[in-house]
Coordinates of C-alpha atoms in Angstrom, one line a residue:
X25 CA -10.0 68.5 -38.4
X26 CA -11.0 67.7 -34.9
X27 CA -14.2 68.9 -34.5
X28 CA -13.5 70.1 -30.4
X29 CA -16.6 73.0 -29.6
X30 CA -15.9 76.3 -31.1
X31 CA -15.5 79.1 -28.2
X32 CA -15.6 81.8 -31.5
X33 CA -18.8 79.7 -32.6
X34 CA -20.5 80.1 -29.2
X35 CA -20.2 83.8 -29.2
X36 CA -22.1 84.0 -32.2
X37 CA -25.4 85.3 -32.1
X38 CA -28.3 82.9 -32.0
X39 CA -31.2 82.0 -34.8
X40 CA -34.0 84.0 -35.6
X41 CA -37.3 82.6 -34.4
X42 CA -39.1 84.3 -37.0
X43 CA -40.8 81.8 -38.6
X44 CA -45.1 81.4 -37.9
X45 CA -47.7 78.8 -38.6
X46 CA -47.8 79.4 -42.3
X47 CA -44.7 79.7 -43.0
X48 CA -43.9 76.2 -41.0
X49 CA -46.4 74.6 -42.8
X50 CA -45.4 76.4 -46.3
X51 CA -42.3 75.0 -46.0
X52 CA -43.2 71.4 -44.9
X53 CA -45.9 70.9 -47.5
X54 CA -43.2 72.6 -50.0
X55 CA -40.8 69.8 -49.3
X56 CA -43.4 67.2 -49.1
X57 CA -44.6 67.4 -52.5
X58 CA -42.1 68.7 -55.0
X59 CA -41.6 66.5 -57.6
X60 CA -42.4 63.5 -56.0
X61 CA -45.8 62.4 -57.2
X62 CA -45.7 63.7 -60.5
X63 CA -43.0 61.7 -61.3
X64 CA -43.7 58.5 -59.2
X65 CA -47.4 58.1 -59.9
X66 CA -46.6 55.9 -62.9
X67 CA -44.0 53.8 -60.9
X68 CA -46.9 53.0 -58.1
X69 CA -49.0 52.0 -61.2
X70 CA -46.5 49.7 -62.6
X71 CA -45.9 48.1 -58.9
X72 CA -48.8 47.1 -58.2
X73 CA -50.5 46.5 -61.9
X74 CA -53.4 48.7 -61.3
X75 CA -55.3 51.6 -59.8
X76 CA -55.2 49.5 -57.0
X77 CA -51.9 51.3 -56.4
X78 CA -54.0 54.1 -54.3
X79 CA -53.8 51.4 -51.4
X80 CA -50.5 52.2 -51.5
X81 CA -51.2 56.1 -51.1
X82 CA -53.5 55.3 -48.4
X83 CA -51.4 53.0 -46.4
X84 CA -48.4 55.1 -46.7
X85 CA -50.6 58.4 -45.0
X86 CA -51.3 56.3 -42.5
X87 CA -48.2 55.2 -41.9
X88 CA -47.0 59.1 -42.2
X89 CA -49.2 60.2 -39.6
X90 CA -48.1 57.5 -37.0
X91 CA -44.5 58.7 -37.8
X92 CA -45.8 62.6 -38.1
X93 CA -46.8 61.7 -34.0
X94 CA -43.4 60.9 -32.8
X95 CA -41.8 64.0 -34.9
X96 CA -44.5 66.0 -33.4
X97 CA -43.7 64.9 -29.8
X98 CA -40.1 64.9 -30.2
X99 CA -39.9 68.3 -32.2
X100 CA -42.1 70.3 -29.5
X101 CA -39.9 69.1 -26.9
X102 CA -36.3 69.6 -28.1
X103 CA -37.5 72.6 -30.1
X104 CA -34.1 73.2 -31.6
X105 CA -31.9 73.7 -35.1
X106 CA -31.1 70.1 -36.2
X107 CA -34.0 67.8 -35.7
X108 CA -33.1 64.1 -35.5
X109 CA -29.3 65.3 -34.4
X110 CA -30.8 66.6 -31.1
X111 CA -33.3 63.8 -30.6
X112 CA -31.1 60.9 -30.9
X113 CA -28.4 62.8 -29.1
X114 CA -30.6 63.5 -26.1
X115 CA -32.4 60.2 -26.2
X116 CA -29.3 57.8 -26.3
X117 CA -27.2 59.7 -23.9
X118 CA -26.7 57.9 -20.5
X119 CA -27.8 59.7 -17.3
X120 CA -24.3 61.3 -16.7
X121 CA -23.9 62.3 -20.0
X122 CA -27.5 64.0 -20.0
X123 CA -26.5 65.8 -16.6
X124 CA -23.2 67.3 -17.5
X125 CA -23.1 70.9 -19.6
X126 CA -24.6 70.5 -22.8
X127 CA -25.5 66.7 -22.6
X128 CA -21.9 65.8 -22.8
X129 CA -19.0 64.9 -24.9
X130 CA -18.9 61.8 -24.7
X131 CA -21.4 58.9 -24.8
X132 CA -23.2 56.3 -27.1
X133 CA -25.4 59.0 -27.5
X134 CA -23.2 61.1 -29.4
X135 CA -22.0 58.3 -31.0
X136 CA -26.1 57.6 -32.9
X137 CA -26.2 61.5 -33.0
X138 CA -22.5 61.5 -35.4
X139 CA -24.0 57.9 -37.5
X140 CA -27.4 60.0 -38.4
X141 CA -24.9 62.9 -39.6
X142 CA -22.7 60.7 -41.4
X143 CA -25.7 59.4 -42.9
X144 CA -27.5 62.8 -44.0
X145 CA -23.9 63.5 -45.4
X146 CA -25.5 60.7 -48.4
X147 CA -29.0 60.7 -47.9
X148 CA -29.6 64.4 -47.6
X149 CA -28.0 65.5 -50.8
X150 CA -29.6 62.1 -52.3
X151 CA -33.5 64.1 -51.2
X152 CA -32.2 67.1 -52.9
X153 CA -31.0 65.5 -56.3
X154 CA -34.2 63.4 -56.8
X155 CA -35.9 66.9 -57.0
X156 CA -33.0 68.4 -59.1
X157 CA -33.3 64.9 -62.2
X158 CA -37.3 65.2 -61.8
X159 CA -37.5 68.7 -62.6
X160 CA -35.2 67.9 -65.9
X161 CA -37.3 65.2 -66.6
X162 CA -40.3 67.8 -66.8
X163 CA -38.0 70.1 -68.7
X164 CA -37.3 67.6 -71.2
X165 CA -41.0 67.5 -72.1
X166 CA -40.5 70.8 -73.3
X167 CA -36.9 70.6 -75.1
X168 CA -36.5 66.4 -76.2
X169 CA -33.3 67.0 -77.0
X170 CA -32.5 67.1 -72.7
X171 CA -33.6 63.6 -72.7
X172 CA -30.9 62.5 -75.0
X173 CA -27.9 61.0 -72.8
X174 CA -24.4 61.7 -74.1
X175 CA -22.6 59.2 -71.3
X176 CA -23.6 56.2 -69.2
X177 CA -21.6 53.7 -66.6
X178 CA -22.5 51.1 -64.3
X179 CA -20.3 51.2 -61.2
X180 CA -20.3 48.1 -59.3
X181 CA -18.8 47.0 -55.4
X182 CA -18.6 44.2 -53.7
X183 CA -18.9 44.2 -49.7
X184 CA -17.7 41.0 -47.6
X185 CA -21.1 39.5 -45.9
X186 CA -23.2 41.7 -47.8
X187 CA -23.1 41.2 -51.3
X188 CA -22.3 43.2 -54.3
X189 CA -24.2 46.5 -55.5
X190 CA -24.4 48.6 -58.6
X191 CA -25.1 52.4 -59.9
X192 CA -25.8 53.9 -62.9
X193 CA -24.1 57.4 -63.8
X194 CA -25.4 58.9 -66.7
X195 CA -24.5 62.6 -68.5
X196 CA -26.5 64.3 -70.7
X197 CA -27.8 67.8 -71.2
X198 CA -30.6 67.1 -68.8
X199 CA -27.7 66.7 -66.6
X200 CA -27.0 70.3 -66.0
X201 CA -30.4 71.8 -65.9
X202 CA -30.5 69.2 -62.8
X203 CA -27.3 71.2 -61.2
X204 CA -28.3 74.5 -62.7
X205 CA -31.5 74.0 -60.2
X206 CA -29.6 72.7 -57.6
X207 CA -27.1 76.2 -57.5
X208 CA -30.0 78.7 -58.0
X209 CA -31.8 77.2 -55.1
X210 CA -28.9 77.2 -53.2
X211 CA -27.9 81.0 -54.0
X212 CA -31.6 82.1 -53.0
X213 CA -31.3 80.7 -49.9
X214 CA -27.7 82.3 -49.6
X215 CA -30.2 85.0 -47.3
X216 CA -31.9 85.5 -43.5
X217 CA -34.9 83.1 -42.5
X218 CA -37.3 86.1 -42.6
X219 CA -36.8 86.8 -46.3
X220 CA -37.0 82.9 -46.8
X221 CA -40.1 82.2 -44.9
X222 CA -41.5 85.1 -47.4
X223 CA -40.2 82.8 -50.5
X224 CA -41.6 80.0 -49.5
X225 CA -45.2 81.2 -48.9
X226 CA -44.8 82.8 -52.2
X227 CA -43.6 79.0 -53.8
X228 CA -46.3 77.2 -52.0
X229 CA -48.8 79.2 -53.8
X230 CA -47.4 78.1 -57.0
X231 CA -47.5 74.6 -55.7
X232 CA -51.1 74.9 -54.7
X233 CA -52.1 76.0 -58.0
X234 CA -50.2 73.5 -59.6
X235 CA -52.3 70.8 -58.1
X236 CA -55.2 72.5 -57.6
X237 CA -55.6 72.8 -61.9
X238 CA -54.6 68.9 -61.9
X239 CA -58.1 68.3 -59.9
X240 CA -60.1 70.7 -61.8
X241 CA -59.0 69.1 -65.3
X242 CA -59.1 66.0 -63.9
X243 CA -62.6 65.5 -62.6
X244 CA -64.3 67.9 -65.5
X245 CA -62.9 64.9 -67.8
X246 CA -63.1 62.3 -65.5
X247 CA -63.9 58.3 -66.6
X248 CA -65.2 56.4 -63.6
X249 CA -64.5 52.9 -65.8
X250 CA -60.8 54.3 -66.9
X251 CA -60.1 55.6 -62.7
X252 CA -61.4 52.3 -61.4
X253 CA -60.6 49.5 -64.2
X254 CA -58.8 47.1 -61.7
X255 CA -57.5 44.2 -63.1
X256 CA -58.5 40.5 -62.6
X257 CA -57.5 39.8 -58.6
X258 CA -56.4 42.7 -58.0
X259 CA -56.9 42.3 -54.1
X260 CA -56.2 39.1 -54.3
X261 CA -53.1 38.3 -51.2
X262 CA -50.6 36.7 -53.1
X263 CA -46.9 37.3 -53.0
X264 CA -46.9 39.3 -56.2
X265 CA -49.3 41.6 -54.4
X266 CA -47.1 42.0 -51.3
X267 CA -44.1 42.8 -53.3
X268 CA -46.2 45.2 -55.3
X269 CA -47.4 46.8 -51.9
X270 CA -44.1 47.3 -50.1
X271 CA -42.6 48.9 -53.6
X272 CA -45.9 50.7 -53.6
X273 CA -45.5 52.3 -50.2
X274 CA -41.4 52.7 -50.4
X275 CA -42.4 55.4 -53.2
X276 CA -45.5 56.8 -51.4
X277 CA -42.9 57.0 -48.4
X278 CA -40.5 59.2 -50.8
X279 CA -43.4 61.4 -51.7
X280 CA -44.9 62.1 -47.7
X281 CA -41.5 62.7 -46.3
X282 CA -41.2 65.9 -45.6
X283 CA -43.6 66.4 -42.8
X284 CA -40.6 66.7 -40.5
X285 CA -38.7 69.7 -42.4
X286 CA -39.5 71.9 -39.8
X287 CA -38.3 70.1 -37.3
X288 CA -34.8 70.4 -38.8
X289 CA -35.5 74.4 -38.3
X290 CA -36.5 74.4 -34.8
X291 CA -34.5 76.8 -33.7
X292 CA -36.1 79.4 -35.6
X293 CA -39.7 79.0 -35.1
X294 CA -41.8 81.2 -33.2
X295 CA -43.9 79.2 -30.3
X296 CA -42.5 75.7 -31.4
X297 CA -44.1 73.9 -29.2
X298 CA -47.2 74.5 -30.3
X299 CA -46.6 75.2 -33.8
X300 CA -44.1 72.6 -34.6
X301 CA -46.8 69.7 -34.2
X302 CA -49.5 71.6 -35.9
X303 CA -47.1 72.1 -38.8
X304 CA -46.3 68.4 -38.9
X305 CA -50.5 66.6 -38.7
X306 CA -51.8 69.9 -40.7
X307 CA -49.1 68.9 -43.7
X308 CA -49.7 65.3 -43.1
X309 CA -53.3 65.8 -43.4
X310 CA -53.5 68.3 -46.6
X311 CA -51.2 66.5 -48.4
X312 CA -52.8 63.1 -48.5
X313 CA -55.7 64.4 -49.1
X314 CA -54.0 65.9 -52.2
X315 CA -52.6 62.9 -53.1
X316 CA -55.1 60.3 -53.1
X317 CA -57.5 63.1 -54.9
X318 CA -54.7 63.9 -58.0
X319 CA -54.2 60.0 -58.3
X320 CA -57.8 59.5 -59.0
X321 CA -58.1 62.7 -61.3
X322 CA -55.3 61.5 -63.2
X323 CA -56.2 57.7 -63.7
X324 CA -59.6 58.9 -65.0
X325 CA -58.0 60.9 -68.0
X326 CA -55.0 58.4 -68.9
X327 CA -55.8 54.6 -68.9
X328 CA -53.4 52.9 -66.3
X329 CA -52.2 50.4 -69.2
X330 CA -51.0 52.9 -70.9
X331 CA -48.7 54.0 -68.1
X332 CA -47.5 50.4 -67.2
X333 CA -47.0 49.5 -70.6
X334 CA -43.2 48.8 -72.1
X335 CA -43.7 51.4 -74.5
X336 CA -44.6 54.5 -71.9
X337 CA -41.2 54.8 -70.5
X338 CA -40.9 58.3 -72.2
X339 CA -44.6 59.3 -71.3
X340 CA -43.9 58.0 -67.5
X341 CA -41.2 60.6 -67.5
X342 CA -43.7 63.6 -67.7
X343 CA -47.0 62.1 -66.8
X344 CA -48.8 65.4 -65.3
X345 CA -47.7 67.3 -68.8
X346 CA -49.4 64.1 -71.1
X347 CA -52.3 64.4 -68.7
X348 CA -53.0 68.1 -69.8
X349 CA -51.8 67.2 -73.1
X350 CA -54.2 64.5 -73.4
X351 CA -57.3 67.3 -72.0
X352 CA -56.7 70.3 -73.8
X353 CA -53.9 69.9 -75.9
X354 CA -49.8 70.6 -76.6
X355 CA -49.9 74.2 -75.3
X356 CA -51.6 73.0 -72.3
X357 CA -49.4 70.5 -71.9
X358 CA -46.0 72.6 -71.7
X359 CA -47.4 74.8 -69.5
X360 CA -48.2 72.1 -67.2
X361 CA -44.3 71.2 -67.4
X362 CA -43.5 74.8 -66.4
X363 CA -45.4 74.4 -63.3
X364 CA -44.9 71.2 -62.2
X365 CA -40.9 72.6 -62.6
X366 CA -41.7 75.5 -60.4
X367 CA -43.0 72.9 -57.6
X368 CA -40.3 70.4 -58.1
X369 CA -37.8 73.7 -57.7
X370 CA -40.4 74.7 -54.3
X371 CA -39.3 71.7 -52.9
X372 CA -35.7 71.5 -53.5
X373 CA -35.1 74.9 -52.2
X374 CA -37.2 73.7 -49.2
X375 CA -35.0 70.7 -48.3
X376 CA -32.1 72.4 -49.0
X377 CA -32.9 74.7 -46.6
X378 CA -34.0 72.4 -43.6
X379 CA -30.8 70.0 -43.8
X380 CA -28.1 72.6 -44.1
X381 CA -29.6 73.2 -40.2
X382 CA -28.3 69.7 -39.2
X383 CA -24.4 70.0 -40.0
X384 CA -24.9 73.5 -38.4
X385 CA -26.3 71.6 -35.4
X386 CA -24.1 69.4 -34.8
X387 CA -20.7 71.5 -35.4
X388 CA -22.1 73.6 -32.4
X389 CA -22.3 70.8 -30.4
X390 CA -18.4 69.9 -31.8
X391 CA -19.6 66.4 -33.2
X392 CA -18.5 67.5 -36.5
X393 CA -16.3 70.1 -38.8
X394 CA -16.0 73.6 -36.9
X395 CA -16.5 74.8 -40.2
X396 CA -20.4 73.8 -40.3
X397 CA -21.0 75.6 -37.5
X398 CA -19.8 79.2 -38.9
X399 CA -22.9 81.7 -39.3
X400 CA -22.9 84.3 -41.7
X401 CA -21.9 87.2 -39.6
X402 CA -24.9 89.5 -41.4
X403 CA -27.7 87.2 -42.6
X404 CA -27.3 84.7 -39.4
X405 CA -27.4 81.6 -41.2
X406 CA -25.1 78.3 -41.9
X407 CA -23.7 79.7 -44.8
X408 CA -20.7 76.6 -45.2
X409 CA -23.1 73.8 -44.5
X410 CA -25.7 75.5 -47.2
X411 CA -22.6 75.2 -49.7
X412 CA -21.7 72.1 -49.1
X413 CA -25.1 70.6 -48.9
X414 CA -25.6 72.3 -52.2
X415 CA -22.7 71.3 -53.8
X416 CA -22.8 67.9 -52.9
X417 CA -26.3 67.6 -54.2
X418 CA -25.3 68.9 -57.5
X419 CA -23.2 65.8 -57.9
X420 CA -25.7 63.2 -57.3
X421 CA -27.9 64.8 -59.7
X422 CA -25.3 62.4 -62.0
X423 CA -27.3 59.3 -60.3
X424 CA -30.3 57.4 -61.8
X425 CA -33.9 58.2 -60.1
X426 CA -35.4 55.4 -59.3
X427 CA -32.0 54.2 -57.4
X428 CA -31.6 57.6 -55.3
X429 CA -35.2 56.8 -54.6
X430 CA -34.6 53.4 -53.1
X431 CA -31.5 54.2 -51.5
X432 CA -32.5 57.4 -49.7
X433 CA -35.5 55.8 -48.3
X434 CA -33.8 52.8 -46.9
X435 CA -30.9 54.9 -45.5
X436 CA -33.3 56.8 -43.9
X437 CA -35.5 54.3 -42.3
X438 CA -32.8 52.3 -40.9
X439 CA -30.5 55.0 -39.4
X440 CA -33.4 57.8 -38.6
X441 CA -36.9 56.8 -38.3
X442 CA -36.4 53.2 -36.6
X443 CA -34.4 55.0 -34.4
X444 CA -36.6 57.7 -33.1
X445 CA -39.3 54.9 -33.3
X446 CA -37.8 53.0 -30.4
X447 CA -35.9 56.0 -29.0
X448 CA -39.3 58.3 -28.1
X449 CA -40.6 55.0 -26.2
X450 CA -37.0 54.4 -24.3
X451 CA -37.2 58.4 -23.7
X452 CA -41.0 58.2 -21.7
X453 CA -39.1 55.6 -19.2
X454 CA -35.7 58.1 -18.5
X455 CA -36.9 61.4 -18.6
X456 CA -40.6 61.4 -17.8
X457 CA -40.4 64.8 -16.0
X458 CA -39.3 65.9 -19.7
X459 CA -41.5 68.8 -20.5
X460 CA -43.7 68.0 -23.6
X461 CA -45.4 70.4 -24.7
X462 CA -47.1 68.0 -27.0
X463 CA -47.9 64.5 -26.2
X464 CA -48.4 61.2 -29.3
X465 CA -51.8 60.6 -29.2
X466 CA -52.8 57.1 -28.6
X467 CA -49.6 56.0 -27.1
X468 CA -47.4 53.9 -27.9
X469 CA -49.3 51.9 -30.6
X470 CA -48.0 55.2 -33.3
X471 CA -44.8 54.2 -32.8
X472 CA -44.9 50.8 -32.7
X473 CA -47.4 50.9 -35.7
X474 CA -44.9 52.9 -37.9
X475 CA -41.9 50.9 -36.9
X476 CA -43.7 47.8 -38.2
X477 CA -44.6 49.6 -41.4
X478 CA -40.8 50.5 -42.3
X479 CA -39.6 47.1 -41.3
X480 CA -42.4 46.0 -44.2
X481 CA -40.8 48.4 -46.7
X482 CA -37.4 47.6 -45.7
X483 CA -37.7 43.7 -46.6
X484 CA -41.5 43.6 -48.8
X485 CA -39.4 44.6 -52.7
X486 CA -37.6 42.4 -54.9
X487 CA -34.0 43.0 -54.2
X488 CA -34.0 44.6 -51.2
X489 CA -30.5 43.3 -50.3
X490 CA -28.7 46.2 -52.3
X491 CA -30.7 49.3 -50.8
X492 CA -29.4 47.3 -47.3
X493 CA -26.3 47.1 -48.5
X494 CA -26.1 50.7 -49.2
X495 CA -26.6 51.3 -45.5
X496 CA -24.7 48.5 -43.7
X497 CA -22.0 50.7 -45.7
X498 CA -22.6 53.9 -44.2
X499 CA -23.0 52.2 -41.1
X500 CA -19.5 50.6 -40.8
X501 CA -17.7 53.3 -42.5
X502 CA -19.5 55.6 -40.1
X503 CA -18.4 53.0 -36.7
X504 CA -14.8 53.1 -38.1
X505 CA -14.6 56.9 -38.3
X506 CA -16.2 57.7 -35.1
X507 CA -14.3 55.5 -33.1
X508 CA -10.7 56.7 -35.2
X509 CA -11.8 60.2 -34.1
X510 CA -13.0 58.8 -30.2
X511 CA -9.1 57.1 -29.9
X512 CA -7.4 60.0 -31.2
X513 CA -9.2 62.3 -29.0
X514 CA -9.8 59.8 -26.3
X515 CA -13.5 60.4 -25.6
X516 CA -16.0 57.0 -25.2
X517 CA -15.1 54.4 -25.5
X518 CA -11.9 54.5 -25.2
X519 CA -11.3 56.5 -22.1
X520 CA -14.4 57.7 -19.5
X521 CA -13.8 61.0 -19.7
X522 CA -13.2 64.4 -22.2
X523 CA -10.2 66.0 -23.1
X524 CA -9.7 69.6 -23.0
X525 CA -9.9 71.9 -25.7

């Protein structure tokens, strides 16, 4: 398949900008917290020994809100569907590329814009399944018998200059509630944004009660000496803590991404650039809040050595259902794992709606399968990226957690964020005149501030090699295809100019 522009695709009609300020932020602060903390709150504990493991919350909303500023600027001003597809597109294009009809065909720009495709083709799906394995993990606080695994294999590979890596795949019955989650989300959103913006408010208040009975249990039984019982040097700079700190702020990353989802739907928000950046700092803002606040609550009802302990692993696995076990009893408990399933299933719909807007993106723009680009001719949305997205998902939800985790994050950083990072800088000096409706504030130090932050995470953790090695993979695998694909069709930079449809 040779992914030329579509002239059938471009005469179908546009996206619906339907979708307000609550809705935006609904579906952000859906996708932000999910799953994520009540599942990795235990594995911050265990990095860094301690309740001191709320440094790590902290440090990673900071570093979410100097990153939140570049999405912000960026998503105001190239207020379209696909996000980072458009941004790096636009921002890595040369001058002749940016001047000819529709930025081009050619171009390193293109080529960045095809690499962060190629790379949501893994990490996107990867997003999806960690929400799909935590919500069986809850689920298996109410049926053990999920928790039992029928089938297990460590895969290994071996790259030239990089080192070796190895995966876990594991089948159990746990297993297929995962995918079960992962194809009714996808089957709901099988419908038109207006209907979906309606699901999502209606989600998000199931999320916000979720966490809002986590606070009220937690500080009505709350224990000062259990929330704040740091061990000896705790503080104390030494190399264990700094490897404690950039694992800390690795998962704390996991659990704030999300802030950008509706960047990803730009082309269907009503007054983007105004309400694309409120919808980014509001999210930020709420959600750490919400964070450092359930963190507390929960440390002051369950001692943190009992979560760090090498006995907890089952406890770690459903922390937020022992928590409400521990205050009011069994019953409380399972309904606890109930609702902390309905936000884990919030946020996969949620992602699986923003990313199946990328593929979409970038098939219109012919830098990838025609097929992604097909609406559905009633409901006008991306019905064959959805599917795929979906589908692909459903088989990671075969992987273990705490390696989709690592992997997703580091994919990310390396071929997304460090990218915008330096690319909204280099876009201030060649297009200045840009219009923006939304401006970083305190320029450049977010930028610079965030990229330093991810360069932390990225090299901070014991064995950082094999999350790198993951994405010096996709990397060179994604080179080789694009420039197979550029020679065949003799675009850049093989030959200075396009060739016709």
């Amino acid at each position: 398949d040779h992914p030329a522009p579509n002239r059938n695709i471009s005469r179908q009609p546009a996206l619906d900008r339907e979708l307000t300020l609550p809705g935006a932020v609904a579906l952000n602060m859906l996708d932000m917290i999910g799953v994520g903390p009540f599942i990795t709150l235990p594995l911050m504990v265990v990095a860094m020994g301690g309740p001191q493991a709320m440094l790590g919350w902290l440090l990673g909303a900071g570093l979410a809100m100097c990153d939140g500023l570049v999405w912000a600027e960026l998503g105001a001003a190239m207020p379209q569907a696909g996000g980072s597809y458009e941004f790096l597109r636009m921002i890595y294009s040369g001058k002749s590329e940016r001047a000819s009809k529709g930025g081009g065909r050619g171009g390193p720009g293109r080529m960045v814009a095809f690499l962060f495709i190629w790379q949501l083709t893994f990490s996107a799906p990867l997003s999806i399944a960690s929400g799909c394995i935590g919500l069986s993990q809850y689920a298996g606080y109410l049926a053990p018998s999920l928790r039992h695994v029928l089938y297990t294999r460590e895969l290994s590979a071996h790259l030239p200059l990089l080192g070796g890596f190895t995966t876990r795949l594991s089948l159990g019955a746990g297993t297929s509630v995962a995918i079960a989650a992962c194809l009714l989300a996808m089957l709901l959103l099988y419908r038109n944004i207006r209907s979906v913006g309606r699901l999502s408010e209606l989600l998000w208040v199931g999320v916000m009660g979720t966490i809002a009975w986590i606070l009220f249990a937690g500080f009505t039984h709350f224990h000062a000496s259990l929330a704040f019982d740091f061990p000896a040097g705790a503080f104390h700079p030494s190399k264990e803590f700094f490897l404690g700190l950039g694992s800390a702020m690795l998962i704390a990353s996991y659990d704030y991404w999300g802030y950008y989802n509706i960047c990803f739907l730009g082309g269907e928000v009503k007054s983007p650039g105004r309400n694309i950046p409120r919808a980014v700092l509001i999210s930020i803002a709420v959600v750490a809040a919400l964070y450092l606040l359930m963190n507390i609550s929960v440390l002051g009802v369950l001692p943190w050595r009992e979560l760090a302990g090498s006995s907890a692993s089952t406890a770690r696995l459903s922390v937020i259902a022992l928590f409400f076990q521990r205050i009011y009893g069994p019953a409380a408990g399972r309904i606890a794992a109930v609702l902390v399933m309905w936000t884990a299933f919030a946020s996969i719909f949620s992602l699986m709606l923003g990313y199946s807007r990328v593929p979409y993106a970038a098939a219109r723009d012919g830098n990838y399968f025609r097929a992604f680009g097909r609406l559905h001719p009633t409901k006008h949305f991306p019905h064959i990226s959805l599917l795929v997205m979906g589908s692909v998902a459903a088989l990671f939800c075969l992987l273990d957690l705490k390696q989709v985790i690592a992997a997703l994050v580091v994919i990310r950083i390396v071929l997304q964020f460090l990218l915008q990072h330096i690319g909204v800088m280099w876009l201030r000096r060649t297009q200045p005149h840009l219009h923006r409706p939304f401006r970083i504030w305190l320029y450049p130090w977010p930028p610079l501030l965030a990229a330093v932050g991810f360069v932390y995470i990225l090299f901070s953790r014991p064995d950082f090699q094999r999350e790198l090695s993951y994405a010096a993979a996709i990397i060179l695998s994604g080179c080789a295809i694009y420039f197979f694909r550029s020679w065949r069709r003799r675009e850049w930079p093989f030959r200075n100019r396009t060739v016709a449809d």
